[in-house]
Short mmCIF file of N, CA, C and O in Angstrom, two decimals:
data_model
loop_
_atom_site.label_atom_id
_atom_site.label_comp_id
_atom_site.label_asym_id
_atom_site.label_seq_id
_atom_site.Cartn_x
_atom_site.Cartn_y
_atom_site.Cartn_z
N UNK A 1 9.26 15.27 -66.85
CA UNK A 1 8.61 15.48 -65.63
C UNK A 1 7.41 15.03 -65.49
O UNK A 1 6.46 15.38 -66.26
N UNK A 2 6.90 13.98 -64.58
CA UNK A 2 5.79 13.54 -64.45
C UNK A 2 4.66 14.44 -64.13
O UNK A 2 4.99 15.43 -63.34
N UNK A 3 3.38 14.57 -64.81
CA UNK A 3 2.32 15.57 -64.45
C UNK A 3 1.34 14.71 -63.55
O UNK A 3 0.65 13.98 -64.05
N UNK A 4 1.34 15.13 -62.32
CA UNK A 4 0.26 14.53 -61.43
C UNK A 4 -0.27 15.61 -60.66
O UNK A 4 0.44 16.58 -60.13
N UNK A 5 -1.68 15.44 -60.41
CA UNK A 5 -2.23 16.42 -59.49
C UNK A 5 -2.07 15.99 -58.05
O UNK A 5 -2.06 14.81 -57.69
N UNK A 6 -2.18 17.01 -57.06
CA UNK A 6 -1.93 16.79 -55.60
C UNK A 6 -3.05 17.44 -55.00
O UNK A 6 -3.47 18.66 -55.28
N UNK A 7 -3.60 16.83 -53.93
CA UNK A 7 -4.60 17.49 -53.09
C UNK A 7 -3.92 17.84 -51.70
O UNK A 7 -3.38 17.08 -51.08
N UNK A 8 -4.23 19.11 -51.28
CA UNK A 8 -3.78 19.46 -50.04
C UNK A 8 -5.01 19.99 -49.10
O UNK A 8 -5.83 20.53 -49.63
N UNK A 9 -4.74 19.85 -47.83
CA UNK A 9 -5.89 20.23 -46.94
C UNK A 9 -5.09 21.25 -45.90
O UNK A 9 -4.09 20.92 -45.37
N UNK A 10 -5.37 22.57 -45.96
CA UNK A 10 -4.79 23.59 -45.02
C UNK A 10 -4.63 22.97 -43.55
O UNK A 10 -3.50 23.27 -42.98
N UNK A 11 -5.61 22.32 -42.96
CA UNK A 11 -5.72 21.96 -41.70
C UNK A 11 -4.68 20.85 -41.51
O UNK A 11 -4.36 20.59 -40.35
N UNK A 12 -4.22 20.22 -42.68
CA UNK A 12 -2.97 19.19 -42.38
C UNK A 12 -1.76 19.60 -42.65
O UNK A 12 -0.79 18.94 -42.46
N UNK A 13 -1.69 20.93 -43.04
CA UNK A 13 -0.25 21.33 -43.30
C UNK A 13 0.07 22.05 -42.00
O UNK A 13 -0.56 22.83 -41.46
N UNK A 14 1.31 21.59 -41.41
CA UNK A 14 1.83 22.40 -40.11
C UNK A 14 2.02 23.70 -40.37
O UNK A 14 2.54 24.26 -41.40
N UNK A 15 1.77 24.59 -39.45
CA UNK A 15 2.05 26.01 -39.30
C UNK A 15 3.64 26.18 -38.96
O UNK A 15 4.03 25.65 -37.93
N UNK A 16 4.13 27.04 -39.82
CA UNK A 16 5.56 27.39 -39.63
C UNK A 16 5.59 28.68 -38.86
O UNK A 16 5.01 29.80 -39.15
N UNK A 17 6.05 28.65 -37.45
CA UNK A 17 6.14 29.86 -36.71
C UNK A 17 7.40 30.82 -37.18
O UNK A 17 8.50 30.25 -36.96
N UNK A 18 7.30 32.07 -37.57
CA UNK A 18 8.46 32.85 -38.02
C UNK A 18 8.78 33.64 -36.87
O UNK A 18 10.07 34.10 -36.61
N UNK A 19 7.87 34.26 -36.05
CA UNK A 19 8.19 35.05 -34.95
C UNK A 19 6.95 34.95 -34.03
O UNK A 19 5.89 34.24 -34.54
N UNK A 20 6.77 35.53 -32.98
CA UNK A 20 5.75 35.50 -31.94
C UNK A 20 4.37 36.00 -32.55
O UNK A 20 3.20 35.79 -32.22
N UNK A 21 4.43 36.88 -33.69
CA UNK A 21 3.21 37.45 -34.41
C UNK A 21 2.89 37.00 -35.62
O UNK A 21 2.02 37.44 -36.36
N UNK A 22 3.73 35.89 -36.16
CA UNK A 22 3.65 35.63 -37.61
C UNK A 22 3.89 34.09 -37.93
O UNK A 22 4.89 33.57 -37.34
N UNK A 23 2.80 33.40 -38.42
CA UNK A 23 2.99 32.08 -38.92
C UNK A 23 2.53 31.95 -40.28
O UNK A 23 1.85 32.81 -40.89
N UNK A 24 2.85 30.85 -40.88
CA UNK A 24 2.36 30.55 -42.26
C UNK A 24 2.33 29.03 -42.49
O UNK A 24 2.97 28.15 -41.94
N UNK A 25 1.55 28.76 -43.66
CA UNK A 25 1.43 27.34 -44.21
C UNK A 25 1.80 27.56 -45.68
O UNK A 25 1.09 28.57 -46.17
N UNK A 26 2.31 26.72 -46.46
CA UNK A 26 2.72 26.80 -47.78
C UNK A 26 2.33 25.72 -48.61
O UNK A 26 2.41 24.62 -48.21
N UNK A 27 1.74 25.91 -49.97
CA UNK A 27 1.37 24.89 -50.76
C UNK A 27 2.26 25.55 -51.98
O UNK A 27 2.13 26.51 -52.59
N UNK A 28 3.11 24.58 -52.48
CA UNK A 28 4.05 25.09 -53.81
C UNK A 28 3.75 24.01 -54.74
O UNK A 28 3.91 22.75 -54.72
N UNK A 29 3.71 24.57 -56.01
CA UNK A 29 3.78 23.76 -57.27
C UNK A 29 5.00 24.36 -58.00
O UNK A 29 5.87 24.87 -57.42
N UNK A 30 5.05 23.72 -59.25
CA UNK A 30 6.15 24.21 -60.04
C UNK A 30 6.60 25.50 -60.36
O UNK A 30 7.61 26.22 -60.07
N UNK A 31 5.42 26.45 -60.63
CA UNK A 31 5.66 27.82 -60.96
C UNK A 31 4.70 28.75 -60.13
O UNK A 31 4.66 29.92 -60.54
N UNK A 32 4.03 28.28 -59.13
CA UNK A 32 3.24 29.16 -58.17
C UNK A 32 3.31 28.61 -56.85
O UNK A 32 3.59 27.32 -56.55
N UNK A 33 2.98 29.61 -55.84
CA UNK A 33 2.97 29.25 -54.38
C UNK A 33 1.77 29.93 -53.74
O UNK A 33 1.46 31.01 -54.16
N UNK A 34 1.16 29.17 -52.96
CA UNK A 34 0.10 29.66 -52.23
C UNK A 34 0.52 29.75 -50.77
O UNK A 34 1.16 28.63 -50.21
N UNK A 35 0.17 30.72 -49.89
CA UNK A 35 0.66 30.88 -48.50
C UNK A 35 -0.55 31.29 -47.77
O UNK A 35 -1.25 32.25 -48.14
N UNK A 36 -0.86 30.63 -46.71
CA UNK A 36 -1.64 31.22 -45.59
C UNK A 36 -0.88 31.83 -44.68
O UNK A 36 0.00 31.24 -44.04
N UNK A 37 -0.96 33.06 -44.58
CA UNK A 37 -0.16 33.96 -43.60
C UNK A 37 -1.06 34.44 -42.47
O UNK A 37 -2.10 35.21 -42.82
N UNK A 38 -0.66 34.19 -41.29
CA UNK A 38 -1.52 34.50 -40.09
C UNK A 38 -0.73 35.60 -39.40
O UNK A 38 0.57 35.48 -38.90
N UNK A 39 -1.10 36.68 -39.23
CA UNK A 39 -0.64 37.82 -38.52
C UNK A 39 -1.40 38.25 -37.45
O UNK A 39 -2.72 38.52 -37.59
N UNK A 40 -0.66 38.29 -36.21
CA UNK A 40 -1.44 38.96 -35.09
C UNK A 40 -1.54 40.40 -35.13
O UNK A 40 -0.35 41.04 -35.69
N UNK A 41 -2.49 41.08 -34.52
CA UNK A 41 -2.53 42.48 -34.50
C UNK A 41 -1.28 43.11 -34.08
O UNK A 41 -0.53 42.63 -33.08
N UNK A 42 -0.68 44.10 -34.87
CA UNK A 42 0.56 44.69 -34.44
C UNK A 42 1.80 44.10 -35.25
O UNK A 42 2.86 44.55 -35.10
N UNK A 43 1.60 43.08 -35.90
CA UNK A 43 2.61 42.32 -36.61
C UNK A 43 3.17 43.31 -37.63
O UNK A 43 2.30 43.91 -38.64
N UNK A 44 4.36 43.61 -37.80
CA UNK A 44 4.97 44.45 -38.64
C UNK A 44 5.78 43.61 -39.68
O UNK A 44 6.75 42.83 -39.29
N UNK A 45 5.46 43.46 -41.12
CA UNK A 45 6.22 42.82 -42.01
C UNK A 45 7.10 43.82 -42.62
O UNK A 45 6.79 44.74 -43.18
N UNK A 46 8.49 43.91 -42.23
CA UNK A 46 9.52 44.96 -42.56
C UNK A 46 9.57 45.10 -44.15
O UNK A 46 9.06 44.20 -45.03
N UNK A 47 9.93 46.36 -44.42
CA UNK A 47 10.07 46.59 -45.94
C UNK A 47 10.98 45.62 -46.50
O UNK A 47 12.04 45.43 -46.04
N UNK A 48 10.62 45.15 -47.63
CA UNK A 48 11.37 44.29 -48.61
C UNK A 48 10.77 44.30 -50.01
O UNK A 48 9.85 44.96 -50.35
N UNK A 49 11.45 43.48 -50.88
CA UNK A 49 11.10 43.46 -52.34
C UNK A 49 11.50 42.02 -52.80
O UNK A 49 12.44 41.52 -52.14
N UNK A 50 10.92 41.77 -53.76
CA UNK A 50 11.31 40.24 -54.45
C UNK A 50 10.86 40.42 -55.88
O UNK A 50 10.01 41.07 -56.28
N UNK A 51 11.61 39.41 -56.72
CA UNK A 51 11.09 39.19 -57.99
C UNK A 51 9.76 38.74 -58.20
O UNK A 51 9.27 38.85 -59.29
N UNK A 52 9.10 38.06 -57.31
CA UNK A 52 8.02 37.34 -57.53
C UNK A 52 6.80 38.28 -57.34
O UNK A 52 6.78 39.17 -56.71
N UNK A 53 6.02 38.06 -58.46
CA UNK A 53 4.69 38.87 -58.35
C UNK A 53 3.93 38.36 -57.19
O UNK A 53 3.97 37.22 -56.97
N UNK A 54 3.07 39.13 -56.61
CA UNK A 54 2.33 38.79 -55.40
C UNK A 54 0.92 39.23 -55.54
O UNK A 54 0.69 40.34 -55.77
N UNK A 55 0.03 38.32 -55.16
CA UNK A 55 -1.33 38.61 -54.90
C UNK A 55 -1.70 38.46 -53.36
O UNK A 55 -1.36 37.43 -52.88
N UNK A 56 -2.27 39.29 -52.71
CA UNK A 56 -2.60 39.39 -51.24
C UNK A 56 -4.12 39.38 -51.02
O UNK A 56 -4.57 40.51 -51.39
N UNK A 57 -4.81 38.21 -50.82
CA UNK A 57 -6.12 38.13 -50.74
C UNK A 57 -6.48 38.13 -49.19
O UNK A 57 -6.14 37.06 -48.55
N UNK A 58 -7.16 39.14 -48.51
CA UNK A 58 -7.37 39.09 -47.13
C UNK A 58 -8.56 38.22 -46.83
O UNK A 58 -9.73 38.67 -47.42
N UNK A 59 -8.42 37.16 -46.24
CA UNK A 59 -9.65 36.45 -45.84
C UNK A 59 -10.20 36.87 -44.51
O UNK A 59 -11.44 36.69 -44.38
N UNK A 60 -9.48 37.23 -43.60
CA UNK A 60 -9.87 37.83 -42.43
C UNK A 60 -8.95 39.03 -41.87
O UNK A 60 -7.76 39.11 -42.29
N UNK A 61 -9.55 39.95 -41.34
CA UNK A 61 -8.87 41.08 -40.69
C UNK A 61 -8.54 42.31 -41.80
O UNK A 61 -9.37 42.36 -42.75
N UNK A 62 -7.42 42.89 -41.43
CA UNK A 62 -7.06 44.31 -42.18
C UNK A 62 -5.55 44.33 -42.05
O UNK A 62 -5.05 44.27 -40.95
N UNK A 63 -5.04 44.68 -43.18
CA UNK A 63 -3.58 45.04 -43.36
C UNK A 63 -3.27 46.44 -43.90
O UNK A 63 -3.97 46.67 -44.75
N UNK A 64 -2.34 47.31 -43.41
CA UNK A 64 -2.02 48.54 -43.89
C UNK A 64 -0.70 48.26 -44.69
O UNK A 64 0.21 47.59 -44.08
N UNK A 65 -0.63 48.56 -45.93
CA UNK A 65 0.47 48.44 -46.70
C UNK A 65 1.16 49.76 -47.01
O UNK A 65 0.27 50.73 -47.32
N UNK A 66 2.66 49.95 -47.11
CA UNK A 66 3.32 50.94 -47.64
C UNK A 66 3.96 50.48 -48.78
O UNK A 66 4.55 49.38 -48.63
N UNK A 67 3.72 51.23 -50.03
CA UNK A 67 4.26 50.72 -51.26
C UNK A 67 5.15 51.62 -51.90
O UNK A 67 4.80 52.95 -51.86
N UNK A 68 6.26 51.23 -52.50
CA UNK A 68 7.27 52.05 -53.26
C UNK A 68 8.44 52.58 -52.57
O UNK A 68 8.49 52.23 -51.37
N UNK A 69 9.43 53.07 -53.33
CA UNK A 69 10.73 53.29 -52.63
C UNK A 69 10.54 54.29 -51.53
O UNK A 69 11.23 54.27 -50.58
N UNK A 70 9.54 55.23 -51.53
CA UNK A 70 9.45 56.35 -50.64
C UNK A 70 8.35 56.04 -49.75
O UNK A 70 7.88 56.72 -48.79
N UNK A 71 7.56 54.87 -49.94
CA UNK A 71 6.47 54.48 -49.09
C UNK A 71 5.40 55.38 -49.06
O UNK A 71 4.42 55.35 -48.20
N UNK A 72 5.23 56.22 -50.04
CA UNK A 72 4.20 57.29 -50.12
C UNK A 72 2.88 56.74 -50.40
O UNK A 72 1.76 57.25 -50.08
N UNK A 73 2.91 55.52 -51.22
CA UNK A 73 1.56 54.99 -51.43
C UNK A 73 1.03 54.01 -50.26
O UNK A 73 2.00 53.23 -49.83
N UNK A 74 -0.03 54.39 -49.79
CA UNK A 74 -0.46 53.74 -48.48
C UNK A 74 -1.97 53.17 -48.75
O UNK A 74 -2.76 53.82 -49.14
N UNK A 75 -2.13 51.84 -48.45
CA UNK A 75 -3.43 51.26 -48.70
C UNK A 75 -3.79 50.23 -47.65
O UNK A 75 -2.81 49.71 -47.23
N UNK A 76 -5.02 50.51 -47.22
CA UNK A 76 -5.59 49.38 -46.09
C UNK A 76 -6.41 48.23 -47.03
O UNK A 76 -7.29 48.62 -47.62
N UNK A 77 -6.06 47.15 -46.79
CA UNK A 77 -6.56 45.92 -47.47
C UNK A 77 -7.58 45.22 -46.32
O UNK A 77 -6.87 44.84 -45.29
N UNK A 78 -8.72 44.99 -46.45
CA UNK A 78 -9.63 44.42 -45.76
C UNK A 78 -10.14 43.10 -46.20
O UNK A 78 -9.93 42.81 -47.46
N UNK A 79 -10.84 42.32 -45.32
CA UNK A 79 -11.28 40.88 -45.74
C UNK A 79 -12.02 41.12 -46.97
O UNK A 79 -12.87 42.10 -47.10
N UNK A 80 -11.82 40.16 -47.85
CA UNK A 80 -12.51 40.15 -49.18
C UNK A 80 -12.01 41.05 -50.19
O UNK A 80 -12.46 41.18 -51.40
N UNK A 81 -10.70 41.72 -49.98
CA UNK A 81 -10.09 42.48 -50.90
C UNK A 81 -8.79 41.91 -51.22
O UNK A 81 -8.19 41.24 -50.39
N UNK A 82 -8.34 42.29 -52.49
CA UNK A 82 -7.18 41.71 -53.04
C UNK A 82 -6.04 42.86 -53.51
O UNK A 82 -6.55 43.99 -54.23
N UNK A 83 -4.84 42.81 -53.05
CA UNK A 83 -3.84 43.79 -53.47
C UNK A 83 -2.90 43.18 -54.38
O UNK A 83 -2.51 41.92 -53.88
N UNK A 84 -2.70 43.59 -55.52
CA UNK A 84 -1.54 43.15 -56.40
C UNK A 84 -0.21 43.76 -56.22
O UNK A 84 -0.28 45.04 -56.00
N UNK A 85 0.91 43.16 -56.03
CA UNK A 85 2.17 43.77 -55.81
C UNK A 85 2.97 43.27 -56.99
O UNK A 85 3.43 42.09 -56.89
N UNK A 86 3.41 44.17 -57.76
CA UNK A 86 4.28 43.69 -58.94
C UNK A 86 5.84 43.42 -58.47
O UNK A 86 6.09 43.74 -57.31
N UNK A 87 6.40 42.76 -59.36
CA UNK A 87 7.82 42.31 -59.13
C UNK A 87 8.65 43.57 -58.80
O UNK A 87 8.58 44.66 -59.32
N UNK A 88 9.45 43.30 -57.65
CA UNK A 88 10.50 44.20 -57.34
C UNK A 88 9.88 45.66 -56.56
O UNK A 88 10.67 46.51 -56.61
N UNK A 89 8.71 45.47 -56.40
CA UNK A 89 8.11 46.81 -55.71
C UNK A 89 8.21 46.65 -54.22
O UNK A 89 7.90 45.94 -53.51
N UNK A 90 9.13 47.63 -53.68
CA UNK A 90 9.21 47.72 -52.16
C UNK A 90 7.81 47.85 -51.45
O UNK A 90 7.13 48.56 -51.94
N UNK A 91 7.77 47.22 -50.39
CA UNK A 91 6.55 47.18 -49.62
C UNK A 91 6.78 46.68 -48.16
O UNK A 91 7.82 46.03 -48.07
N UNK A 92 5.99 47.20 -47.34
CA UNK A 92 5.77 46.59 -45.87
C UNK A 92 4.36 46.69 -45.63
O UNK A 92 3.49 47.35 -46.26
N UNK A 93 4.17 45.88 -44.36
CA UNK A 93 2.69 45.79 -43.98
C UNK A 93 2.49 45.66 -42.47
O UNK A 93 3.42 45.08 -41.85
N UNK A 94 1.44 46.25 -41.97
CA UNK A 94 1.10 46.17 -40.57
C UNK A 94 -0.17 45.59 -40.38
O UNK A 94 -1.17 46.01 -41.11
N UNK A 95 -0.35 44.55 -39.33
CA UNK A 95 -1.67 43.99 -39.21
C UNK A 95 -2.38 44.91 -38.34
O UNK A 95 -1.94 45.20 -37.01
N UNK A 96 -3.65 45.38 -38.72
CA UNK A 96 -4.33 46.52 -37.99
C UNK A 96 -5.26 45.64 -37.05
O UNK A 96 -5.68 46.24 -35.97
N UNK A 97 -5.44 44.33 -37.11
CA UNK A 97 -6.22 43.37 -36.32
C UNK A 97 -5.56 42.10 -36.69
O UNK A 97 -4.79 41.82 -37.60
N UNK A 98 -5.89 41.07 -35.99
CA UNK A 98 -5.68 39.72 -36.34
C UNK A 98 -6.04 39.37 -37.78
O UNK A 98 -7.31 39.67 -38.00
N UNK A 99 -5.29 38.87 -38.43
CA UNK A 99 -5.57 38.71 -40.02
C UNK A 99 -4.98 37.43 -40.42
O UNK A 99 -4.15 36.79 -40.05
N UNK A 100 -5.81 36.94 -41.58
CA UNK A 100 -5.19 35.88 -42.30
C UNK A 100 -5.34 36.23 -43.88
O UNK A 100 -6.33 36.75 -44.40
N UNK A 101 -4.21 36.09 -44.43
CA UNK A 101 -4.09 36.65 -45.95
C UNK A 101 -3.72 35.25 -46.79
O UNK A 101 -2.95 34.49 -46.11
N UNK A 102 -4.33 35.16 -47.69
CA UNK A 102 -3.94 34.09 -48.79
C UNK A 102 -3.09 34.84 -49.71
O UNK A 102 -3.48 35.53 -50.57
N UNK A 103 -1.80 34.57 -49.75
CA UNK A 103 -0.75 35.09 -50.63
C UNK A 103 -0.26 34.09 -51.75
O UNK A 103 -0.26 33.01 -51.52
N UNK A 104 -0.38 34.62 -52.91
CA UNK A 104 -0.01 33.78 -54.10
C UNK A 104 1.26 34.56 -54.75
O UNK A 104 1.32 35.80 -54.88
N UNK A 105 2.23 33.74 -55.05
CA UNK A 105 3.49 34.18 -55.68
C UNK A 105 3.89 33.34 -56.71
O UNK A 105 3.68 32.25 -56.85
N UNK A 106 4.36 34.15 -57.83
CA UNK A 106 4.81 33.38 -58.95
C UNK A 106 6.17 34.07 -59.59
O UNK A 106 6.02 35.51 -59.62
N UNK A 107 7.24 33.38 -59.72
CA UNK A 107 7.38 32.15 -59.27
C UNK A 107 7.37 31.93 -57.65
O UNK A 107 7.32 32.81 -56.98
N UNK A 108 7.40 30.61 -57.22
CA UNK A 108 7.33 30.30 -55.83
C UNK A 108 8.73 31.11 -55.02
O UNK A 108 9.61 31.36 -55.85
N UNK A 109 8.39 31.49 -53.83
CA UNK A 109 9.62 32.19 -53.21
C UNK A 109 10.51 31.21 -52.69
O UNK A 109 10.30 30.58 -51.56
N UNK A 110 11.70 31.18 -53.21
CA UNK A 110 12.79 30.37 -52.92
C UNK A 110 13.31 30.63 -51.43
O UNK A 110 13.50 29.78 -50.68
N UNK A 111 13.27 31.82 -51.04
CA UNK A 111 13.69 32.26 -49.68
C UNK A 111 12.85 31.69 -48.52
O UNK A 111 13.11 31.28 -47.58
N UNK A 112 11.48 31.47 -48.95
CA UNK A 112 10.53 30.91 -48.09
C UNK A 112 10.75 29.53 -47.85
O UNK A 112 10.62 28.77 -46.93
N UNK A 113 10.93 28.79 -49.05
CA UNK A 113 11.35 27.33 -49.04
C UNK A 113 12.55 26.91 -48.40
O UNK A 113 12.66 25.95 -47.85
N UNK A 114 13.67 27.83 -48.46
CA UNK A 114 15.10 27.38 -47.87
C UNK A 114 15.18 28.11 -46.54
O UNK A 114 16.28 27.94 -46.16
N UNK A 115 14.28 28.93 -46.17
CA UNK A 115 14.50 29.55 -44.74
C UNK A 115 15.46 30.57 -44.65
O UNK A 115 16.02 30.91 -43.59
N UNK A 116 15.78 31.27 -45.82
CA UNK A 116 16.67 32.41 -45.82
C UNK A 116 15.89 33.70 -45.72
O UNK A 116 16.37 34.79 -46.12
N UNK A 117 14.82 33.72 -45.31
CA UNK A 117 13.87 34.93 -45.27
C UNK A 117 13.99 35.70 -43.85
O UNK A 117 13.13 35.71 -43.04
N UNK A 118 15.28 35.91 -43.52
CA UNK A 118 15.62 36.42 -42.22
C UNK A 118 14.79 37.66 -41.83
O UNK A 118 14.54 38.04 -40.69
N UNK A 119 14.33 38.55 -42.74
CA UNK A 119 13.46 39.78 -42.49
C UNK A 119 12.41 39.35 -41.80
O UNK A 119 11.79 40.25 -41.13
N UNK A 120 11.80 38.28 -42.12
CA UNK A 120 10.60 37.81 -41.33
C UNK A 120 10.94 37.02 -39.91
O UNK A 120 9.89 36.80 -38.97
N UNK A 121 12.03 36.61 -39.68
CA UNK A 121 12.38 35.92 -38.56
C UNK A 121 13.15 36.57 -37.48
O UNK A 121 13.52 36.08 -36.63
N UNK A 122 13.20 37.98 -37.87
CA UNK A 122 13.78 38.83 -36.78
C UNK A 122 15.22 38.83 -36.80
O UNK A 122 15.96 39.04 -35.76
N UNK A 123 15.99 38.20 -37.77
CA UNK A 123 17.35 38.04 -37.92
C UNK A 123 17.98 39.07 -38.75
O UNK A 123 17.27 39.48 -39.79
#
């Protein structure tokens, strides 16, 4: 496989609208994915889990996360903070205000690439 570097500009990547309160932009490499996730206040990301490790770095706003099978662990992540989410840990999130999260996934989220992420699309 050829090894070449690629340059991306967030402003040139079209926003993908998933529902009326959630948009994203993706940059994907072979073994890692970056996503700008735009959440309007009140946006609820339903409970889900995935094999991918996740880092959520809040650039703007605040998100409340519920973590674990019983959702007993609750944490608010604010701009400038990073939440690590291990592989297969159930989680959901609520935007407490308009927010922008830089999410990092390893490996890349195949469901996000092929559009089978129905839990985000209200299907």
